[in-house]
C-alpha atoms as one frame of an Amber mdcrd trajectory, in Angstrom:
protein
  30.041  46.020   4.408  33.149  45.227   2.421  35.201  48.389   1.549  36.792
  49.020  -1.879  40.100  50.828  -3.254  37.445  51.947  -6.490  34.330  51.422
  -7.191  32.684  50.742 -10.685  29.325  50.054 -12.497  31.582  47.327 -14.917
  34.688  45.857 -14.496  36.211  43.925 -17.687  38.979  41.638 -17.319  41.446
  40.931 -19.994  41.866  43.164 -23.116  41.682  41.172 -26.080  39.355  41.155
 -28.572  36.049  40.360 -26.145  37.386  42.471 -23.688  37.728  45.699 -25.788
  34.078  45.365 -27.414  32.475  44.309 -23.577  34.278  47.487 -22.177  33.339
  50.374 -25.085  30.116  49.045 -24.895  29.483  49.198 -20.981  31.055  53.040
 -21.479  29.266  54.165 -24.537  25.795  53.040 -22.571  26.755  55.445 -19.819
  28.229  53.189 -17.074  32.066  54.049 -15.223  33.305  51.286 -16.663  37.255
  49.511 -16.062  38.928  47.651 -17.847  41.920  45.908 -16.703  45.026  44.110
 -18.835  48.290  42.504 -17.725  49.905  44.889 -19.792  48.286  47.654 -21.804
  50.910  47.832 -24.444  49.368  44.773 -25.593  45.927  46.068 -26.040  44.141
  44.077 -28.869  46.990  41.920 -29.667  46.770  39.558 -32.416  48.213  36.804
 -31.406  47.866  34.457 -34.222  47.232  35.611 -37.510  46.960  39.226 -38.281
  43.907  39.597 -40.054  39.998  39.989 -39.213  37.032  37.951 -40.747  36.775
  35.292 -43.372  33.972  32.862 -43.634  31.440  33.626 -41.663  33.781  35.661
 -39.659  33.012  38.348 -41.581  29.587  37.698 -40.700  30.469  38.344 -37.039
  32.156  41.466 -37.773  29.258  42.947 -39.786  26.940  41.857 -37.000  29.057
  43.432 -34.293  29.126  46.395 -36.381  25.746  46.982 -36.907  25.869  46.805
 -33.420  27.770  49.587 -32.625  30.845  47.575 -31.998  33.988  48.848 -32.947
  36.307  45.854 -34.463  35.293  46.874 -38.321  35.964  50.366 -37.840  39.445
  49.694 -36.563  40.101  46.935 -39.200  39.124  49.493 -41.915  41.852  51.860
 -40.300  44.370  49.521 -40.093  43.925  46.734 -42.593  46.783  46.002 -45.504
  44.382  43.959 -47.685  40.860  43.755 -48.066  39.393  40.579 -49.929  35.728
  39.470 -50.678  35.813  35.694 -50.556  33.251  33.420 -52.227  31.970  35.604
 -54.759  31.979  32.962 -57.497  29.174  31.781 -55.029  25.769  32.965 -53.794
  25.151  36.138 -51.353  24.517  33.971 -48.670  28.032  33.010 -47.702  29.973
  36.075 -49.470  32.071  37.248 -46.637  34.776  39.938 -46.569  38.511  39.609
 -45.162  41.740  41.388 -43.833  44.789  41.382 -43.340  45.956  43.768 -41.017
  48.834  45.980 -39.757  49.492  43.451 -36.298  50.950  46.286 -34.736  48.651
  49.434 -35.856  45.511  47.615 -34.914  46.640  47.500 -31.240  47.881  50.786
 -31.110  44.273  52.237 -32.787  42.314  50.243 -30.698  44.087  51.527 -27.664
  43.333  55.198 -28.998  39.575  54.252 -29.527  39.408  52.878 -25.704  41.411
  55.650 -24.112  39.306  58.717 -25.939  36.235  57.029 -24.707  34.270  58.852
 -22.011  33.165  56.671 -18.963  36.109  54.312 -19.740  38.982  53.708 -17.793
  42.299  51.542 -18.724  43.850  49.850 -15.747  47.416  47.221 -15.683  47.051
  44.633 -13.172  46.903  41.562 -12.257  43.237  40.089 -11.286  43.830  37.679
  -8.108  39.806  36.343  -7.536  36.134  37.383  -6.979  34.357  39.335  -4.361
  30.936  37.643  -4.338  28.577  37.844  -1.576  25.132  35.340  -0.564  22.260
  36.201  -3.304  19.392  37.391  -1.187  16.801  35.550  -3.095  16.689  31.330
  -2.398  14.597  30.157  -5.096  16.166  26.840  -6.095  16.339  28.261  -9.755
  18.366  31.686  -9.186  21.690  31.982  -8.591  23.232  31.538  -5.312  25.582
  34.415  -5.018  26.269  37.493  -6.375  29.151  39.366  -7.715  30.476  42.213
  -5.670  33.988  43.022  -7.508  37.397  41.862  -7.997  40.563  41.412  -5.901
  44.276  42.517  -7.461  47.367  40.891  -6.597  48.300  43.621  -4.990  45.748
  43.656  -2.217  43.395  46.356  -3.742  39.819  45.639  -3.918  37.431  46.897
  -7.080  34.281  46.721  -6.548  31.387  46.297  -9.499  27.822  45.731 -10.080
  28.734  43.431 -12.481  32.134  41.458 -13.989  32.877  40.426 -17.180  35.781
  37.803 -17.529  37.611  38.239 -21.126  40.711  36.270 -20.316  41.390  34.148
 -23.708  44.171  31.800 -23.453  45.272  32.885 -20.166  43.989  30.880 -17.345
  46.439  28.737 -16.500  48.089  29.183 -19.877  50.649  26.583 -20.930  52.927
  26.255 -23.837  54.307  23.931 -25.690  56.709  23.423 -28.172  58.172  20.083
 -28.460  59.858  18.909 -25.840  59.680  21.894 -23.787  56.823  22.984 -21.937
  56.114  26.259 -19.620  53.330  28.297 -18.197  52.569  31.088 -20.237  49.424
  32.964 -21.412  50.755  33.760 -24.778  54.604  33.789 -25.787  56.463  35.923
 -23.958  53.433  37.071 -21.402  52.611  35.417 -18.387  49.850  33.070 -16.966
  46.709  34.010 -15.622  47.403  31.445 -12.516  45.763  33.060  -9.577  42.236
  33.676 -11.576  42.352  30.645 -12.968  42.496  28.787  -9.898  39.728  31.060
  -8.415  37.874  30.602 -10.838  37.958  26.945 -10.080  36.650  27.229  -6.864
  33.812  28.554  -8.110  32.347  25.391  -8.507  31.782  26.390 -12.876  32.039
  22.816 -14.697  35.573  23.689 -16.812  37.780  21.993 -19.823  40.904  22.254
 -20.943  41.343  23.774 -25.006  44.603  23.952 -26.959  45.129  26.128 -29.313
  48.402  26.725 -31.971  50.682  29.133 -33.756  52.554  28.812 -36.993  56.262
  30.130 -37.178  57.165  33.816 -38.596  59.852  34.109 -40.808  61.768  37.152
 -41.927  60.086  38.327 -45.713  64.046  39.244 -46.870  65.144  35.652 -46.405
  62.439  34.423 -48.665  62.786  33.968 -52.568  59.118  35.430 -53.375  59.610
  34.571 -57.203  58.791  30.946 -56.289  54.999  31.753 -54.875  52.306  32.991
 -56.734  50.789  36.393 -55.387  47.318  36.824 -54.012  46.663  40.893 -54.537
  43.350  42.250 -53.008  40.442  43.559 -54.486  40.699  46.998 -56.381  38.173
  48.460 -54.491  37.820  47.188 -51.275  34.353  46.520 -49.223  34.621  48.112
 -46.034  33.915  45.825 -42.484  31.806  48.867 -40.858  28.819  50.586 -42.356
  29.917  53.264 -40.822  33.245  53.470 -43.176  33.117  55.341 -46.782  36.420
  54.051 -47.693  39.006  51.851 -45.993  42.375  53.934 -45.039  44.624  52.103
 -47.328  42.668  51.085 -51.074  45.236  52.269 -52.906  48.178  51.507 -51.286
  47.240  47.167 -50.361  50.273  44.451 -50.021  49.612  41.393 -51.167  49.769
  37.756 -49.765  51.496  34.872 -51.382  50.340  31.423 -52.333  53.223  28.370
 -51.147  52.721  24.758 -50.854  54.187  21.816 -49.050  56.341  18.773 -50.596
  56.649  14.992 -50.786  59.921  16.299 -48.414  58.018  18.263 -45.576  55.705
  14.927 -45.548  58.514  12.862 -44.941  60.283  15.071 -42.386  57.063  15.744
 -40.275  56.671  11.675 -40.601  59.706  11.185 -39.405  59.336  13.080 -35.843
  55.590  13.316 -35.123  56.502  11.162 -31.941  58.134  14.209 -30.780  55.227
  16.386 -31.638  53.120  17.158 -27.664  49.627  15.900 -29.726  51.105  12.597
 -30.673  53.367  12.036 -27.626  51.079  12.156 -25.065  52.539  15.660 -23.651
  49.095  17.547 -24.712  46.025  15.654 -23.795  43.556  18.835 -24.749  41.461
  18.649 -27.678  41.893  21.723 -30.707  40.869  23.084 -33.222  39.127  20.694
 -35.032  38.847  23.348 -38.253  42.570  25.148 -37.749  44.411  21.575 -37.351
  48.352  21.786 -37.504  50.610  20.954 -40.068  51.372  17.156 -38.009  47.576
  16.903 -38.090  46.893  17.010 -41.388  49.648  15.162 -41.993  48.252  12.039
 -39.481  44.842  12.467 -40.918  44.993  13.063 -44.620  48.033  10.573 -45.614
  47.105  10.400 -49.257  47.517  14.390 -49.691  51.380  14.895 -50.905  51.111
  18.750 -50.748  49.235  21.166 -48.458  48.479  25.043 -49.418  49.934  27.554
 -47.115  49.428  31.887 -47.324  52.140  33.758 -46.642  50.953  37.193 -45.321
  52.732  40.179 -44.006  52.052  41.268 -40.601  52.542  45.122 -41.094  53.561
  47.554 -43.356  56.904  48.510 -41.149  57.841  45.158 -40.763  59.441  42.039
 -42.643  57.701  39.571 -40.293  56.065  36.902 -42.213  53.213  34.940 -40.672
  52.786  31.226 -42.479  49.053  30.441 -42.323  48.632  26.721 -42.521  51.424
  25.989 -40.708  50.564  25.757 -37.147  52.709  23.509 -35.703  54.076  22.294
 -31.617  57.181  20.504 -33.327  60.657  20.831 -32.073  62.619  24.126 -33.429
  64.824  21.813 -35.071  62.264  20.250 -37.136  60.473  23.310 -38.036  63.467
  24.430 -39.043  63.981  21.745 -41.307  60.119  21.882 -42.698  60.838  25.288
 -43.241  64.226  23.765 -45.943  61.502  21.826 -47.719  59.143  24.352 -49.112
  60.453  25.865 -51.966  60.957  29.072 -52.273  61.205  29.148 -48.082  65.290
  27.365 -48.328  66.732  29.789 -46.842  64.576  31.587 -44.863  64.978  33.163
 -41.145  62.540  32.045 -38.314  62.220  34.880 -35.960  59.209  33.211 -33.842
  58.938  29.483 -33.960  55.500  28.064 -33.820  53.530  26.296 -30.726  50.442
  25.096 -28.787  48.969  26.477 -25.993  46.883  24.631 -23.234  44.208  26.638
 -21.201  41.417  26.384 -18.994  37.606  27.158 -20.185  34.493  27.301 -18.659
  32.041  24.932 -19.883  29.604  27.131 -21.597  26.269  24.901 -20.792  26.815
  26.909 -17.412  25.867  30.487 -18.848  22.166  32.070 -19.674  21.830  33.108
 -23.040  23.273  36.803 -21.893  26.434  35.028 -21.006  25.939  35.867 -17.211
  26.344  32.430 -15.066  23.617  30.638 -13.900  25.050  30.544 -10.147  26.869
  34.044  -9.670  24.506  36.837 -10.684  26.266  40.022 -12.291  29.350  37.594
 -13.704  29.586  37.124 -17.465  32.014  35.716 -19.508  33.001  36.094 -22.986
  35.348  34.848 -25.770  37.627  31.984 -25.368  36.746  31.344 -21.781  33.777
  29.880 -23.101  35.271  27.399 -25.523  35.327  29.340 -29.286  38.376  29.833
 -31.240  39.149  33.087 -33.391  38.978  37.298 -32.412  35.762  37.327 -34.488
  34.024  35.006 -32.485  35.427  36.677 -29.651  34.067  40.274 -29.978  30.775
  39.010 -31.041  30.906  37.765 -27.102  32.384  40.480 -25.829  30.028  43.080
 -27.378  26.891  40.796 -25.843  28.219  40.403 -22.598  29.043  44.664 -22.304
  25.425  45.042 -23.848  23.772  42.841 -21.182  26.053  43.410 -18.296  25.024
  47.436 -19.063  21.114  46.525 -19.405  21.524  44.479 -16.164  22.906  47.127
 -14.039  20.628  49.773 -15.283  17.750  47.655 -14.460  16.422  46.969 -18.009
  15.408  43.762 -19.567  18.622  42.237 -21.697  19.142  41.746 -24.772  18.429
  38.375 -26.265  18.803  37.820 -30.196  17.765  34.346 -32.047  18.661  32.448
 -34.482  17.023  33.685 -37.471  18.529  37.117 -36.357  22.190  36.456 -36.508
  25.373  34.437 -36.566  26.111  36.499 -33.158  22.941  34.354 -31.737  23.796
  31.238 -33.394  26.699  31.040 -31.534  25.986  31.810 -28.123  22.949  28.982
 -28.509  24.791  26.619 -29.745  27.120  27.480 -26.798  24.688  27.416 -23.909
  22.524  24.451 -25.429  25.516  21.998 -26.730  28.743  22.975 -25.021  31.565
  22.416 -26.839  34.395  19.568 -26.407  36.587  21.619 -28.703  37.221  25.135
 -29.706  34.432  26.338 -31.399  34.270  28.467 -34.530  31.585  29.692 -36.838
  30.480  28.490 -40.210  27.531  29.705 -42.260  26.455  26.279 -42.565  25.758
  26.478 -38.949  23.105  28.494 -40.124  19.076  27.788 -40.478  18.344  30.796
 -42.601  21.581  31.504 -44.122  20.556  33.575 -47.362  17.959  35.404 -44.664
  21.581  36.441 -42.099  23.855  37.934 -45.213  26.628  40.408 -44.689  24.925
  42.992 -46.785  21.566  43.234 -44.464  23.300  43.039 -40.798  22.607  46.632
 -40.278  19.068  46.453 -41.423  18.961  43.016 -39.128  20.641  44.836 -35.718
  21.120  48.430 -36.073  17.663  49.038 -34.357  19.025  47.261 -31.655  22.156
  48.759 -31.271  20.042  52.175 -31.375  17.674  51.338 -28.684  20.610  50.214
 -26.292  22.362  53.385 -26.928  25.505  52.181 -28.868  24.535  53.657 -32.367
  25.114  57.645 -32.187  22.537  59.907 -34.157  24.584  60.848 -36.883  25.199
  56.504 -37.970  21.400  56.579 -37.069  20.624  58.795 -39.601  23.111  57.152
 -42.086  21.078  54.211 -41.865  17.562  55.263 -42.202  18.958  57.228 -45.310
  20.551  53.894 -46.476  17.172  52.251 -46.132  15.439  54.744 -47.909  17.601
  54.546 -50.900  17.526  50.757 -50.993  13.818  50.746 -50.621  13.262  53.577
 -53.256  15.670  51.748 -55.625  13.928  48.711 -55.523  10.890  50.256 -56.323
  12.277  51.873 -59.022  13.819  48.116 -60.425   9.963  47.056 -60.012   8.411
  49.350 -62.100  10.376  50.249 -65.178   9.661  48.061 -68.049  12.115  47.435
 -70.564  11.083  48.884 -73.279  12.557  49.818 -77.068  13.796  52.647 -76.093
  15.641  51.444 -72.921  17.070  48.529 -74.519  19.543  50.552 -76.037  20.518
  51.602 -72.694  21.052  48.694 -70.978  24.421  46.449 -71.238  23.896  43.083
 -71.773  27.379  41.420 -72.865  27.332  39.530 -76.199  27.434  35.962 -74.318
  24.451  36.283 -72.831  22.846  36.538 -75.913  19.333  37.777 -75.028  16.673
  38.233 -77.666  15.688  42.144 -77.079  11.656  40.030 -78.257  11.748  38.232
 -75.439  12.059  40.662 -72.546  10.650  43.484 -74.175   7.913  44.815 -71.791
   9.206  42.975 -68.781  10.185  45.089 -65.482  13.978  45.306 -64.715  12.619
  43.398 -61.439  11.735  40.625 -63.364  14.648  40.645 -65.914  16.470  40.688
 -62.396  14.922  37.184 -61.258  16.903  35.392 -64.666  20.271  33.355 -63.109
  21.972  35.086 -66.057  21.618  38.650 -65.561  23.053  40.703 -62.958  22.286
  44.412 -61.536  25.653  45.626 -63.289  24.037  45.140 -66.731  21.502  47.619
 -66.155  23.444  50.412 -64.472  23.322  52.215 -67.481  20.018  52.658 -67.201
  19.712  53.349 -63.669  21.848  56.092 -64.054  19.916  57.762 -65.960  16.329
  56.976 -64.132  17.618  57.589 -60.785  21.442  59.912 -61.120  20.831  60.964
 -57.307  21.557  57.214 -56.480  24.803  57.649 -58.124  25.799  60.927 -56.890
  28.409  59.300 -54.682  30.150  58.202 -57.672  31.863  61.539 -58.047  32.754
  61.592 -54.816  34.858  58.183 -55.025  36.480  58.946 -58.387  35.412  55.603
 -59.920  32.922  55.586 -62.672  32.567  53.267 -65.711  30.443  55.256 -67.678
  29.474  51.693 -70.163  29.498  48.309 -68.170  29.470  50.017 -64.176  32.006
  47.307 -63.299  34.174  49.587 -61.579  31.237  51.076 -59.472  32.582  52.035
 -56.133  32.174  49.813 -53.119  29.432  51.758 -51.957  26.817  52.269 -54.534
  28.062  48.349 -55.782  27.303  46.557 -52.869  23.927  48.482 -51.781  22.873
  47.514 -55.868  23.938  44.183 -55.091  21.682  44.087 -52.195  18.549  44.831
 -54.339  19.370  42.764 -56.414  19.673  39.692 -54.053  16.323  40.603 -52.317
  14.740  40.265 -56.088  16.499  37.653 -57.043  16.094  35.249 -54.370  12.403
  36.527 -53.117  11.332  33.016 -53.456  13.358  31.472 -51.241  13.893  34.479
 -49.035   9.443  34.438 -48.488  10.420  30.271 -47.958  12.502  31.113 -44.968
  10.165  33.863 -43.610   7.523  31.292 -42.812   9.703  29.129 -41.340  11.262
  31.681 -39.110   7.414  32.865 -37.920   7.107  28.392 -37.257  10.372  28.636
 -35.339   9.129  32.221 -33.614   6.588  30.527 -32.522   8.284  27.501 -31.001
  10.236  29.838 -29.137   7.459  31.618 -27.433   6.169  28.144 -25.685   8.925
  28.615 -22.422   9.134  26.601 -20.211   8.735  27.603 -16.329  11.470  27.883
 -14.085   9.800  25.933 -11.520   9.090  23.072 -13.852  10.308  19.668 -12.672
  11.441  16.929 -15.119  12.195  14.500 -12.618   7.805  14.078 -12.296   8.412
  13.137 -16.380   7.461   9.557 -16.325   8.941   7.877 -20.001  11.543  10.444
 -19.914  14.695   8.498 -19.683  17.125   9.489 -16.771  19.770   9.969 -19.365
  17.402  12.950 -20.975  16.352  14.635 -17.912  19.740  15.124 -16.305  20.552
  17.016 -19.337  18.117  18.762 -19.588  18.476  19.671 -15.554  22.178  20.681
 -16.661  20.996  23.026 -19.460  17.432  24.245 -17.944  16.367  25.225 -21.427
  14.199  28.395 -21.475  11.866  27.133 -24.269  10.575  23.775 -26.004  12.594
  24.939 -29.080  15.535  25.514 -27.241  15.199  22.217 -25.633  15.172  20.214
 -29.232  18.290  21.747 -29.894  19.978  20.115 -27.166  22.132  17.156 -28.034
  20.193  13.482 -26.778  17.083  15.667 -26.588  14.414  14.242 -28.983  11.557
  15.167 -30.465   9.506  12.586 -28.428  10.850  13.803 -24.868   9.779  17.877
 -26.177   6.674  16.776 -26.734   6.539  14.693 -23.199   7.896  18.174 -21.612
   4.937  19.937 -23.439   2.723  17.810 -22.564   4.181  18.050 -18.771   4.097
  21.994 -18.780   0.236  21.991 -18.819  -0.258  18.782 -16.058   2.084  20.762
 -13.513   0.593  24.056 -14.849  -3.390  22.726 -13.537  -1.383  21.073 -10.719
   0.100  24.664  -9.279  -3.358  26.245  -9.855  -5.067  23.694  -7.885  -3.224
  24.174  -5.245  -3.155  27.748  -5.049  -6.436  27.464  -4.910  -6.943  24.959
  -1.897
C-alpha cells in the first residue's frame, strides 16, 4: 500500500478564485482539507481586472453566495465601487458590480482561508497524480481512482478526492509581440510538470488564450479629459449575508476614455506584428473580451472604441485600462497609449499580453465536475474552458460541495437549469464543450426573469443549509427575510386604495393618475400598471407596516416623502415584491414550463444503454452521444447535432432494450 508524507480527506490545487471557494467549502463541511498554491502571497490574485461581477456575473456571485460561498462577502469588504448595471431595464438581467481593492481582496481572502477550521494552506509545487485501478469494471465507471498528489519535491499527499483549480497555469505561455515565454501569469511560473501529467491521463484537452490590457500610472494621466463614472449612493451588497458594504461612503470612481481615428491607424499599421494575426498564437479567445487589434480587424467601420479606466486600489496609482487588452509590441502600445487623449503622457508600469494554456475538454466531466475515467478527481474553473473569477468560483464552490458529499458517502449535489446560472453553466459545459473560453450571459438563460439576483437565496440557500455551508445564525437571517417578504406581499394584496390613502401615497405629477380610476383597487393591483413602481407607495407602507421599516433608523437614510433614498436593504427586498407582482404572469408562464422541462429530465437514460443497436441513428449522432453519455433525454437534446428526431429514436430505444434485459433475466 502506497505510503504518504500527509494524508487528507481533500486536496485543492491552485488558489485562485475556484480554488479558494472548492477548499472553504470541503473545510466548512467538516473534511481536513489542503490546499496548495505556488505561492501563497498570491492568494486570490486578480489577475486581470480588479473587480467582481457584471452581467450575469453578478448572477454567479449571488448564486455562490446563497450558497455559502465566500467571494461576495470578501468583495463587500474590499470593494472601491459598487454599481447596479441595467436598471433602466427589467429585474431579470439587473446585476450588481465592483471594483475592488486588487491588493486587499487577496490579503482578506487569505485571512478568511487561514481562520478556517479543517483548512490547511500549503506552497508547493504539484508534480502528478497518485491514482490506483478502480475496483469495479463495469464498462460505464471509471477506470481508476484517485489516491493523492505527488510534489516536486518527492513528498506524497494522499486524498480521497482532488480537485484541480489551476487557471492559466498548465503549461502557461505568454506573449507579447515578438517575444514569447512560459509563464503562468506575469511574473509567476508555469505549471509544466502537472500539465504534462495531466496529459497522460488520457483527458481529451485544448489550448485557450486569454489577454491583459496595460496599467498605467493615474499621476501621468490628465483626468480632466474623461468623463467620471461615480458609483451608486447606496450601494447593493454581493452577499445576503452583508448589511452594508465596508466602504459606501468613501467609493472612487472610474473614468470614461475613448479611442481615435489615430489609435486605428497605429494598430493598422502593425497588426502583422500582433501573435493573433502573425501566426505566433494559434489558440482561440475570448470571443466576448476580444482585444483592442480584434476589434479593430473585425469592426473596421467603428472610428472610436470606449475604454474604463479604473483604479486598482485605494493605496495605489495603478490604473487598469479595460478595453484595452492587447499582445502588441511595447513599442506600439506605447504609442496607442500617445493617441488617446487625455492618456499623452502617461506612464505604463505593466504592458499588456496574451496568455496560451492548456484545458481540459469539459465534455469529459459528470455534471459534479468529477471525470468520467478517474473517480474522486474534479476540476474546476479555467481548466475546464470558461473565462472570468465569477465563473470560476461558481466551479470551484460545486466541485468542494460534491468532492465533500462524495467522500462522506452522500448523494451529490446536482442543480438544473431552471435553478441557476451556476447550473447553466456547468451543462452547457459537460453537454457542448467549448472551442473558446466560455463566459456567462443571462441570455444563456431559459427562465431568466424566474433566476434573478434578488431571489438566489430563496433559489439555493436550502441547499447550501442541507450541505452544511450556511451557519444557523445566516439560516435564521433568511427564514426571517422570507417571512417579511411573504408578509409584505400580503399586505400589498390586500389594502385597497382608498380616499383616505390616496393622500398618502406619492404618485409624481407625470404620471398623472386619475385618483377615480384606481380608487378601490389593491396596491397589488395598482402594482401590476408598467407605470407605477413600489417607491410611490412607501408612504403608505410605512405607515401600515413601520416594523418593515425599522431598519431604516438603523442605516441613517430615510426620505420621509418619495422613499427614494430607502436604504439598500429595505429597497431591494420592496423591489422584490414588487417584481413577483408585477411580472406574476409571466413568472406562472415559466413555472409550467419548468414542471414540462422537470419532467423531461426525470426520463434518464440507463448507463448500460447501447446506441450503437439504434438503427436510423446516424453514426455521426451516436458517437456523440457515446462521447457525452447524456444522463437524460433532455440532456441529450441539448447536445449540439443531437435532434429532436434521434431523442425520440433513443426513447423509443430505452423501452426495446429495457423488455430486452428483462427477458433475459428471466430465461
Amino acid at each position: 500500500m502506497q505510503q504518504f508524507t500527509e494524508q487528507f480527506d481533500v486536496v485543492v490545487v491552485g488558489a485562485g478564485h475556484a480554488g479558494c471557494e472548492a477548499a472553504m467549502a470541503a473545510a466548512r463541511m467538516g473534511l481536513k482539507t489542503a490546499l496548495y498554491t505556488l505561492n501563497v502571497d498570491l492568494i486570490a490574485q486578480m489577475s486581470c481586472n480588479p473587480a467582481i461581477g457584471g452581467i450575469a456575473k453578478g448572477h454567479l456571485v449571488r448564486e455562490v453566495d446563497a450558497l455559502g460561498g465566500i467571494m461576495g462577502e470578501v468583495t463587500d469588504a474590499v470593494g472601491i465601487q459598487f454599481r447596479l448595471l441595467n436598471t433602466s431595464r427589467g429585474p431579470a438581467v439587473w446585476s450588481p458590480r465592483a471594483q475592488c481593492d486588487k491588493q486587499d481582496y487577496r490579503l482578506k481572502m487569505r485571512e478568511v482561508l487561514e481562520s478556517q477550521p479543517n483548512l490547511k494552506i500549503k506552497q508547493a509545487e504539484v508534480a502528478g497524480l497518485i491514482l490506483e485501478p478502480s475496483a469495479v469494471t463495469a464498462s460505464e465507471t471509471p477506470d481508476r481512482i484517485i489516491r493523492g498528489i505527488k510534489l516536486r519535491d518527492g513528498r506524497t499527499v494522499g486524498a480521497a478526492a482532488v480537485i484541480i483549480t489551476t487557471g492559466t497555469f498548465l503549461n502557461g505561455l505568454i506573449h507579447c509581440g515578438e517575444q514569447q515565454y512560459p509563464a503562468g501569469r506575469s511574473g509567476e511560473p508555469a505549471a509544466v510538470l502537472l500539465g504534462e501529467a495531466l496529459k497522460a491521463l488520457g483527458l481529451r484537452g485544448c489550448r485557450l488564450k486569454t489577454g491583459t490590457p496595460p496599467r498605467l500610472d493615474g499621476r501621468s494621466i490628465d483626468w480632466s479629459k474623461f468623463e467620471q463614472q461615480p458609483g451608486d449612493l447606496d450601494p447593493t451588497p454581493f452577499s445576503f449575508r452583508t448589511r452594508q458594504v465596508a466602504h459606501h461612503d468613501s467609493q472612487v470612481p472610474c473614468y470614461i476614455a475613448w479611442t481615435t481615428a489615430e489609435t486605428q491607424r497605429i494598430i493598422r499599421e502593425n497588426v502583422h506584428r500582433s501573435p493573433m494575426y502573425s501566426g505566433q498564437i494559434q489558440s482561440i479567445g475570448p470571443r466576448y473580451c476580444p482585444s483592442i487589434e480584434d476589434k479593430i480587424v473585425k469592426f473596421p467601420d467603428k472610428i472610436t472604441h470606449q475604454l474604463f479606466l479604473e483604479p486598482e486600489g485605494l493605496h495605489t496609482h495603478e490604473i487598469y485600462v479595460n478595453g484595452l487588452s492587447t499582445s502588441l509590441p511595447v513599442e506600439v502600445q506605447m504609442e496607442i497609449l500617445k493617441s488617446i487623449p487625455g492618456l499623452e503622457t502617461a506612464e505604463m508600469l505593466r504592458p499588456g499580453y496574451a496568455i496560451e494554456y492548456d484545458s481540459i475538454d469539459p465534455t469529459e466531466l459528470e455534471r459534479t465536475l468529477e471525470t468520467k475515467k478517474i473517480a474522486g478527481l474534479l476540476l474546476a474553473g479555467q481548466i475546464n474552458g470558461t473565462s472570468g473569477y465569477e465563473e470560476a468560483a461558481c466551479q470551484g464552490l460545486m466541485a468542494g460541495i460534491n468532492a465533500s458529499l462524495r467522500v462522506k458517502g452522500e448523494a451529490p449535489l446536482i442543480l438544473d437549469r431552471t435553478e441557476a446560472y451556476t447550473a447553466i453553466l456547468i451543462d452547457d459545459l459537460i453537454s457542448k464543450g467549448t472551442s473558446e473560453p466560455y463566459r456567462m450571459f443571462t441570455s444563456r438563460a431559459e427562465f431568466r426573469l424566474h433566476l434573478r439576483i434578488d431571489n438566489a437565496d430563496r433559489r439555493l440557500t436550502p441547499y447550501g443549509r442541507k450541505v452544511g455551508l450556511i451557519s444557523d445564525a445566516a439560516w435564521q437571517d433568511f427564514q426571517a427575510k422570507q417571512q417579511r417578504l411573504a408578509a409584505m406581499k400580503k399586505l400589498l394584496e390586500k389594502t385597497k386604495l382608498t380616499n383616505a390613502m390616496q393622500e398618502r401615497v406619492n404618485f409624481p405629477p407625470p404620471l398623472a393618475i386619475d385618483p377615480a380610476s384606481v380608487g378601490g383597487q389593491s396596491f397589488a393591483q395598482l402594482l401590476k400598471r408598467p407605470e407605477i413602481i413600489v417607491e410611490h407607495l412607501v408612504p403608505a407602507l410605512r405607515e401600515l407596516s413601520p416594523e418593515f421599516f425599522i431598519r431604516e433608523a438603523a442605516s441613517g437614510i430615510r426620505e420621509a416623502t418619495t422613499g427614494a433614498t430607502l436604504p439598500s436593504e429595505v429597497r431591494n427586498e420592496l423591489k422584490s415584491v414588487e417584481t413577483e407582482i408585477k411580472y406574476e404572469g409571466y413568472l406562472l408562464q415559466q413555472q409550467r414550463a419548468i414542471a414540462r422541462l422537470k419532467k423531461a429530465e426525470l426520463h434518464t437514460i440507463p448507463e448500460w444503454f447501447d446506441y450503437g443497436s439504434i438503427s436510423g441513428l446516424s453514426r455521426e449522432v451516436q458517437e456523440t452521444l457515446l462521447k457525452i453519455r447524456p444522463r437524460t433525454l433532455a440532456h441529450a437534446s441539448r447536445i449540439p447535432g443531437v435532434t429532436a428526431a434521434a431523442v425520440s429514436l433513443v426513447h423509443v430505444y430505452i423501452e426495446i432494450q429495457s423488455k430486452r434485459r428483462e427477458q433475459a433475466a428471466a430465461i
